[in-house]
CSV table of C-alpha atoms and ligand atoms in Angstrom, one decimal:
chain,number,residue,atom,x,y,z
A,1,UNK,CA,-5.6,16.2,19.0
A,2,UNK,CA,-2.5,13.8,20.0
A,3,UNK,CA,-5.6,10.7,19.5
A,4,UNK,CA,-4.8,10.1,15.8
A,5,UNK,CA,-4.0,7.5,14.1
A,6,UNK,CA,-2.7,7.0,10.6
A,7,UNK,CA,-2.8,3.4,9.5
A,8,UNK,CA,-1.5,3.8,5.9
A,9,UNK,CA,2.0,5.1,5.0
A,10,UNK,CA,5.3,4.2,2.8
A,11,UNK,CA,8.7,4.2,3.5
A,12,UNK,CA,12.1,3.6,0.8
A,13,UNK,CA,11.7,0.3,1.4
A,14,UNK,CA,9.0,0.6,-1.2
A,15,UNK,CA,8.0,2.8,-3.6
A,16,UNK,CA,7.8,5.9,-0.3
A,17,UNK,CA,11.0,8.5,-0.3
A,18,UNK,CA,11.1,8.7,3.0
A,19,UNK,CA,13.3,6.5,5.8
A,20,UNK,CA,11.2,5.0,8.8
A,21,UNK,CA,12.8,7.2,10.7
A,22,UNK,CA,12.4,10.1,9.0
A,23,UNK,CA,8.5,8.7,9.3
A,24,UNK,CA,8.1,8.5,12.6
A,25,UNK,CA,10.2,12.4,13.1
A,26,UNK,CA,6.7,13.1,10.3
A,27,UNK,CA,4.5,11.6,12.3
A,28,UNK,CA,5.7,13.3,15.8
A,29,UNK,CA,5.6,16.9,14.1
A,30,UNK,CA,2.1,16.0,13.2
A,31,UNK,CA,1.0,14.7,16.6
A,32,UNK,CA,0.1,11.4,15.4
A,33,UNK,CA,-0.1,8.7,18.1
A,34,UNK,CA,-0.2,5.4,16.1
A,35,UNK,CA,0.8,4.7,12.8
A,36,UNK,CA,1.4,2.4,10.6
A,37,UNK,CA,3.5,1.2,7.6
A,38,UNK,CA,2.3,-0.4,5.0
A,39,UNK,CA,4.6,-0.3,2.3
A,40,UNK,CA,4.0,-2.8,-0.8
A,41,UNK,CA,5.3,-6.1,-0.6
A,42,UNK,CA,7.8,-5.5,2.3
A,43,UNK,CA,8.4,-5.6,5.8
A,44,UNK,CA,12.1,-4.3,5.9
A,45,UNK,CA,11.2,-0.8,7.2
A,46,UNK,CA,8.8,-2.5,10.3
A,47,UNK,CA,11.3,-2.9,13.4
A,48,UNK,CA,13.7,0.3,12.7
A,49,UNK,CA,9.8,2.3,12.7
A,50,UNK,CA,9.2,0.2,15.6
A,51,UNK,CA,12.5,1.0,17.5
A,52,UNK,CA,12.3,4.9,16.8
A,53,UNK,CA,8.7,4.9,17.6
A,54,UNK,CA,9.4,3.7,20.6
A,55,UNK,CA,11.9,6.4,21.3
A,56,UNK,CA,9.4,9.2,20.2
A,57,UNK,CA,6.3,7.4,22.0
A,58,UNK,CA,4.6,7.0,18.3
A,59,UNK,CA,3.3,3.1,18.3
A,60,UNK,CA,4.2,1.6,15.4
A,61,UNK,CA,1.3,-1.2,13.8
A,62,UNK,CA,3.1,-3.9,11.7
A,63,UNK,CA,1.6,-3.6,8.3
A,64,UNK,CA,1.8,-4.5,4.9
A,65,UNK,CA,-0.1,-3.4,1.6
A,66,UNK,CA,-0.3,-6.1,-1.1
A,67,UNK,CA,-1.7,-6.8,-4.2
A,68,UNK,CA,-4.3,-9.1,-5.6
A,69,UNK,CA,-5.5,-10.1,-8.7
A,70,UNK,CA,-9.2,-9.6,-10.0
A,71,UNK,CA,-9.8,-10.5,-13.6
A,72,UNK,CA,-8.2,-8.0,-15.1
A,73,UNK,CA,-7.9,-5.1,-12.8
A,74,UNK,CA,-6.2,-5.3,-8.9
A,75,UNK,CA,-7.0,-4.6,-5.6
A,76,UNK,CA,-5.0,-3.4,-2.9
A,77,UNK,CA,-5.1,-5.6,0.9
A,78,UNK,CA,-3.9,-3.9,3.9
A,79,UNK,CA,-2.5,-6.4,6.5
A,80,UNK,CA,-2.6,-4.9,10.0
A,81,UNK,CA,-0.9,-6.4,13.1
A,82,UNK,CA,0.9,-9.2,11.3
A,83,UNK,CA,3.6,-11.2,12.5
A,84,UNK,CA,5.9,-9.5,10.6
A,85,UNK,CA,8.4,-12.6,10.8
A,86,UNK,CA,6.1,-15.3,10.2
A,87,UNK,CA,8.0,-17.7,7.6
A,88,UNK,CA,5.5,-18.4,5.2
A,89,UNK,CA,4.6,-15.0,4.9
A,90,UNK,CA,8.6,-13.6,4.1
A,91,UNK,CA,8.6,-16.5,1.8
A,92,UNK,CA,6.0,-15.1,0.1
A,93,UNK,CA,6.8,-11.7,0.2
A,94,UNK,CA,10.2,-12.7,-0.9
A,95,UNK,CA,8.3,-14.1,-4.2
A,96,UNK,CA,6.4,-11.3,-4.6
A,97,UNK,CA,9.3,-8.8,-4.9
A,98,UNK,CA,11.1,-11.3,-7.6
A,99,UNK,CA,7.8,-11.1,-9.2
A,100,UNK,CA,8.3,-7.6,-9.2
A,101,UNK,CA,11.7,-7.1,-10.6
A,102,UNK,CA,10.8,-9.7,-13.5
A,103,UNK,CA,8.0,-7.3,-14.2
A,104,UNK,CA,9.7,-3.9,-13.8
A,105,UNK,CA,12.5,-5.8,-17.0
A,106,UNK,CA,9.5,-6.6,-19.0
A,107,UNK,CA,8.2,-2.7,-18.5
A,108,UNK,CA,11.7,-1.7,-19.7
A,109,UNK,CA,11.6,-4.4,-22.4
A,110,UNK,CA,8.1,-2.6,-23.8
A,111,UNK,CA,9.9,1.1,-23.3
A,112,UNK,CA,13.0,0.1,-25.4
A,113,UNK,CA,10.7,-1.4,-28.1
A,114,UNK,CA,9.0,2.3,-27.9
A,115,UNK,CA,12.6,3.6,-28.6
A,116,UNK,CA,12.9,4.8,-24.9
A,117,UNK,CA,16.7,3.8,-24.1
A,118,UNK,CA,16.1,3.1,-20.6
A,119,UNK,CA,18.3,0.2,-18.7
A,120,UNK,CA,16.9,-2.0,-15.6
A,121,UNK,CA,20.2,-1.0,-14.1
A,122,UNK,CA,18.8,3.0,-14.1
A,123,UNK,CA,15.5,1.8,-12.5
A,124,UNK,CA,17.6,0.1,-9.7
A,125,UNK,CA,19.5,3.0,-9.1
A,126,UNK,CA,16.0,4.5,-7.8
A,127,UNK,CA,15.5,1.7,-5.4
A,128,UNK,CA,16.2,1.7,-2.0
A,129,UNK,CA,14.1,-1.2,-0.5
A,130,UNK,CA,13.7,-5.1,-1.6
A,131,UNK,CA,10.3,-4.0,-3.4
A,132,UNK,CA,10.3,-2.5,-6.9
A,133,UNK,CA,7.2,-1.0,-8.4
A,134,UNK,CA,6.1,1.5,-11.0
A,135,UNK,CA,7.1,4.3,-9.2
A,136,UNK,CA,10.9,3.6,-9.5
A,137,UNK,CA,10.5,3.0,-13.5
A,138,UNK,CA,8.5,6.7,-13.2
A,139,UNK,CA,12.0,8.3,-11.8
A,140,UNK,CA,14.4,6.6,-13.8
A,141,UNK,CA,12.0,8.2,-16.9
A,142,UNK,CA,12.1,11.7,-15.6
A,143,UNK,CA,15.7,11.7,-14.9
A,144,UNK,CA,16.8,10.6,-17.7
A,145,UNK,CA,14.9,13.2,-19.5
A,146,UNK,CA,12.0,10.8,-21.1
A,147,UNK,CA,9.6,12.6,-19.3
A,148,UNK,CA,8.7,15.6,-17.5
A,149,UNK,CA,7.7,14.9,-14.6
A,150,UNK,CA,6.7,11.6,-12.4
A,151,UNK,CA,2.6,12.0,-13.4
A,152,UNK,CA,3.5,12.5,-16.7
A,153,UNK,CA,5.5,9.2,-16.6
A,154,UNK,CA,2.7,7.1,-15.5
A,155,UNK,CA,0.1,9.0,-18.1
A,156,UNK,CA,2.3,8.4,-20.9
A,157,UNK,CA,3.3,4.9,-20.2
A,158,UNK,CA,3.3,3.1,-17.5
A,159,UNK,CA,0.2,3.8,-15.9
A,160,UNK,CA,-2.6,1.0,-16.3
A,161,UNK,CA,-3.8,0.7,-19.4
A,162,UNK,CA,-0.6,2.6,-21.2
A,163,UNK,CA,1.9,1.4,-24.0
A,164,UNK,CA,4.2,0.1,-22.0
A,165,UNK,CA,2.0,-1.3,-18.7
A,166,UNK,CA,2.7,-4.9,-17.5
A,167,UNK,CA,0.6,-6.9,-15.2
A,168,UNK,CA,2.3,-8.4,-12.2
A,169,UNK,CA,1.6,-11.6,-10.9
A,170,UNK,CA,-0.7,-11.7,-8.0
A,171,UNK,CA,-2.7,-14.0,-5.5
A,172,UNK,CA,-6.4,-13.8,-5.9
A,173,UNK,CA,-8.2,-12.0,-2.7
A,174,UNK,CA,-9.4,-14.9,-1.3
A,175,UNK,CA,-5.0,-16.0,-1.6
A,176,UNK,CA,-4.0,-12.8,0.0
A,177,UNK,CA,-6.7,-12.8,2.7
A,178,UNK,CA,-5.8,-16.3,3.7
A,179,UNK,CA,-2.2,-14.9,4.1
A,180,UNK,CA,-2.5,-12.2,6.2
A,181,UNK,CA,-4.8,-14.5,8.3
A,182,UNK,CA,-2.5,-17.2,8.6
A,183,UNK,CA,0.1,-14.0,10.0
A,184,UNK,CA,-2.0,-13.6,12.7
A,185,UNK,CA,-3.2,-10.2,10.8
A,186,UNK,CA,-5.9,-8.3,10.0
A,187,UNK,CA,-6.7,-7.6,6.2
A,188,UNK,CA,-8.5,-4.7,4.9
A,189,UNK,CA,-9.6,-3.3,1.8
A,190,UNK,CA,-7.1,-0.6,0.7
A,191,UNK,CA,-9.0,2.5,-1.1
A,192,UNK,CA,-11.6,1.1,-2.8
A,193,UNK,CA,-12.4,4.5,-4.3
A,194,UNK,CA,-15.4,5.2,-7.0
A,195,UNK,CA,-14.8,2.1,-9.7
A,196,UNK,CA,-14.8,-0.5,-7.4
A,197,UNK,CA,-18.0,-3.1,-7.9
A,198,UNK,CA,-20.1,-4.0,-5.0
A,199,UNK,CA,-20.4,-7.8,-5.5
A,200,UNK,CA,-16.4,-7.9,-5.4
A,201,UNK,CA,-16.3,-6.4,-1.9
A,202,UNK,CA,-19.1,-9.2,-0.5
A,203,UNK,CA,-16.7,-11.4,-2.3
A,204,UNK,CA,-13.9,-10.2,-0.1
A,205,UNK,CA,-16.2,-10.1,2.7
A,206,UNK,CA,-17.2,-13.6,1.8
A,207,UNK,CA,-13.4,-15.0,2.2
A,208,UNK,CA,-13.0,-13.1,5.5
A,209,UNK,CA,-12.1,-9.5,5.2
A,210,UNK,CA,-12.2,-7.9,8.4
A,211,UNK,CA,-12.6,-4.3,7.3
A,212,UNK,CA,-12.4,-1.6,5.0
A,213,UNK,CA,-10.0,1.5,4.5
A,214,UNK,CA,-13.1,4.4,5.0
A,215,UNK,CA,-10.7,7.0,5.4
A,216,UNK,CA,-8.4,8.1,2.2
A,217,UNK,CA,-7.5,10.6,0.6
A,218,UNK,CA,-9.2,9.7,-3.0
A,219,UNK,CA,-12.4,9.4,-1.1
A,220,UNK,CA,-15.3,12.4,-1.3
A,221,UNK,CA,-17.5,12.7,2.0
A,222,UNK,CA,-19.9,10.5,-0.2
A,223,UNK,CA,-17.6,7.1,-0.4
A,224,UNK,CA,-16.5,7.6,3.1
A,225,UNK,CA,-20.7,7.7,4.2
A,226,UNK,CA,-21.0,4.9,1.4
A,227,UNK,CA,-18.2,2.5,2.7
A,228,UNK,CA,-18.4,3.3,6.2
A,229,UNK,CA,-22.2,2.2,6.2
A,230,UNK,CA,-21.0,-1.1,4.5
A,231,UNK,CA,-18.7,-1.6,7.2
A,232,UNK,CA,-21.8,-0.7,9.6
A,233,UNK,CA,-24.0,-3.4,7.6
A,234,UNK,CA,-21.7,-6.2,7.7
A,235,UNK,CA,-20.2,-5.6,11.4
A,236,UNK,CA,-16.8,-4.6,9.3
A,237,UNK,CA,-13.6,-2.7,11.1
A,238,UNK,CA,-13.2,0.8,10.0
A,239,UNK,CA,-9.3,2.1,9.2
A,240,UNK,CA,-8.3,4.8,7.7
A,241,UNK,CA,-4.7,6.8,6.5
A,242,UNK,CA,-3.2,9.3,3.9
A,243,UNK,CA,-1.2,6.8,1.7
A,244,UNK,CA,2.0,8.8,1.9
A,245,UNK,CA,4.8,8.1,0.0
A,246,UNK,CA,6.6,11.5,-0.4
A,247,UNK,CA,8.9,13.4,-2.8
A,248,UNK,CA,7.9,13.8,-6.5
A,249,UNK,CA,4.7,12.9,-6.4
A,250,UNK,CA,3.6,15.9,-4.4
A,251,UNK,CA,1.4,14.3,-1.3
A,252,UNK,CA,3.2,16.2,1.2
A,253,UNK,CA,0.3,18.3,2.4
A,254,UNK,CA,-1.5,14.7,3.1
A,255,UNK,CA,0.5,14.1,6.2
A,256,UNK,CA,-1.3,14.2,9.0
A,257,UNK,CA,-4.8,14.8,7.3
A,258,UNK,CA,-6.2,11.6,6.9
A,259,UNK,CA,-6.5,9.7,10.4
A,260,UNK,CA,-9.1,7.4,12.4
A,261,UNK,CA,-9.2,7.8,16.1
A,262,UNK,CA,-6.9,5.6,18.3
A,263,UNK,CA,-10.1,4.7,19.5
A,264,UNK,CA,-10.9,2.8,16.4
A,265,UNK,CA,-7.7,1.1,16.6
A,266,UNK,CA,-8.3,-0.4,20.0
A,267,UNK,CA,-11.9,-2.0,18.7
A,268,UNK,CA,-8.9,-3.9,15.8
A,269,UNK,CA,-7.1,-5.0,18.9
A,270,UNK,CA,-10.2,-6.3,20.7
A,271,UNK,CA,-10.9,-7.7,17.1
A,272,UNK,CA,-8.1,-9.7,17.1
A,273,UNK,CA,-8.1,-10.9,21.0
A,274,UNK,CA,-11.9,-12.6,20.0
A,275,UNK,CA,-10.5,-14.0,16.8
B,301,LIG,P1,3.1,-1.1,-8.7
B,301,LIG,O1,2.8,-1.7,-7.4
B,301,LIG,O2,4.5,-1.3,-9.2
B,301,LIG,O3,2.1,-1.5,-9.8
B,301,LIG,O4,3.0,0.5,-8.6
B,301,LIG,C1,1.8,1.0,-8.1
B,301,LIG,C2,2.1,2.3,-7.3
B,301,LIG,O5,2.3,3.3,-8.2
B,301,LIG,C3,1.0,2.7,-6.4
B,301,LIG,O6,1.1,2.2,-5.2
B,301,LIG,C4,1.2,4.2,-6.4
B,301,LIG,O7,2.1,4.5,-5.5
B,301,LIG,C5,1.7,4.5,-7.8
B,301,LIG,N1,0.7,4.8,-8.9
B,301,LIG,C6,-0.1,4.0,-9.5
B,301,LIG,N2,-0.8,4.6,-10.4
B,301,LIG,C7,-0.4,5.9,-10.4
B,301,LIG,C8,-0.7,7.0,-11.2
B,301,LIG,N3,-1.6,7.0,-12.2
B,301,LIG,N4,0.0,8.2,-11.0
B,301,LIG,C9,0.9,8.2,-10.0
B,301,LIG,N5,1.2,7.2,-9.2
B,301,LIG,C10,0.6,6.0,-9.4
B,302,LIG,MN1,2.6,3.0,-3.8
B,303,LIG,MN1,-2.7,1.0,-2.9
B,304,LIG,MN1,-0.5,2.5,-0.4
């Protein structure tokens, strides 16, 4: 114990319900040492997890998941150890969340068209952070009574592939790499799970990925063997994490459960120090 490390977490400064604070009080009841957050498209929540961390003797690792654009599907980048103020990098992230809110009124647009009477103004009300994202539109459904619960939301419209799903505009890989590079980070695959195809990660590996996320909770024993020996193959980094984001969507009893040793974390370090 007390030599865990959770690398992938959310706060209300994205689509997570939970404050960085109230994180870090998670992460100290379940004895995690380092942590860090990655929430979508923002950095707002990094230095108050930082300063409370510090308080708490939790180390906080600057981090940021974002999206990128494949043909037609996405993958999910983990950025690890950026320089969370670097200026290119708010600018972008700063375009990223306008992309976001465009796409969250064109999701609405598609709902009202389905006769779902639902305002932009009701999915604000659900954010807290500078980074909307599906999961906001999923509340405002469910409490306004258009659907049952959050998963039913996303099954019924707005998960991929559904009536009222929009595509939002992304970097390629190679883009979002490049990115979290040029911050001085660390980018990882996030959860590449069962559908992902093997000549897209040699792609990403190709443009300069530096690892990929082993650990997760949608991974079987099988894809964390698989993956881990294709970080093994191609002298990769290993990370790991539960993906929490708290409240409706029922993760609670991930906390805690899906870690890498600190140990791993120091081999990022030394990583990044022979960069
Ligand atoms: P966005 O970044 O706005 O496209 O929203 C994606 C986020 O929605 C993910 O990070 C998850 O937190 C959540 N999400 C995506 N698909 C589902 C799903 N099928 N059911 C529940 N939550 C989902
Ligand atoms: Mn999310
Ligand atoms: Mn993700
Ligand atoms: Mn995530």
């Amino acid at each position: 114990m007390n030599d865990r490390a959770d690398l992938h977490l959310h706060t209300c400064y994205s689509d997570g319900n939970y404050s960085p604070t109230e994180i870090i009080q998670k992460a100290k009841e379940a004895e995690l040492k380092v942590i860090s957050i990655t929430d979508h498209d923002s950095v707002s929540g990094i230095d108050e997890a930082i300063e409370v961390g510090k308080e708490n003797n939790i180390e906080v690792v600057a981090g940021i998941e974002l999206s990128a654009r494949c043909e037609s599907s996405e993958v999910h980048i983990l950025g690890y150890f950026i320089d969370y103020k670097n200026r290119d990098l708010v600018e972008k992230l700063s375009f990223f969340q306008n992309e976001r809110l465009r796409r969250a009124e064109r999701i609405v647009n598609k709902l009202n068209k389905m006769n779902i009477p639902i305002t932009i103004d009701s999915v604000l009300d659900q954010v807290n952070g500078d980074s909307i994202g599906r999961p906001h539109i999923a509340n405002a459904l469910v409490e306004e009574g258009h659907a049952e619960s959050y998963n039913e939301a996303f099954n019924r419209y707005i998960g991929n592939g559904r009536p009222a799903y929009e595509q939002k505009w992304n970097f390629s890989p190679e883009e979002t790499i490049r990115l979290i590079s040029q911050a001085g980070g660390l980018s990882f695959l996030a959860h590449p799970g069962r559908s992902l195809n093997e000549e897209l990660i040699y792609r990403l590996i190709k443009a300069g990925l530096d690892g990929i996320e082993v650990i997760h909770p949608s991974h079987s024993p099988d894809l964390v063997y698989y993956y881990r020996g294709i970080v093994n193959e191609y002298c990769l980094l290993e990370s790991g994490g539960s993906d929490y984001h708290g409240g409706e969507r029922g993760d609670d009893d991930a906390f805690g459960q899906y870690y890498i040793p600190i140990a791993t974390v120091d081999i990022m370090r030394r990583r990044l120090f022979s960069n």
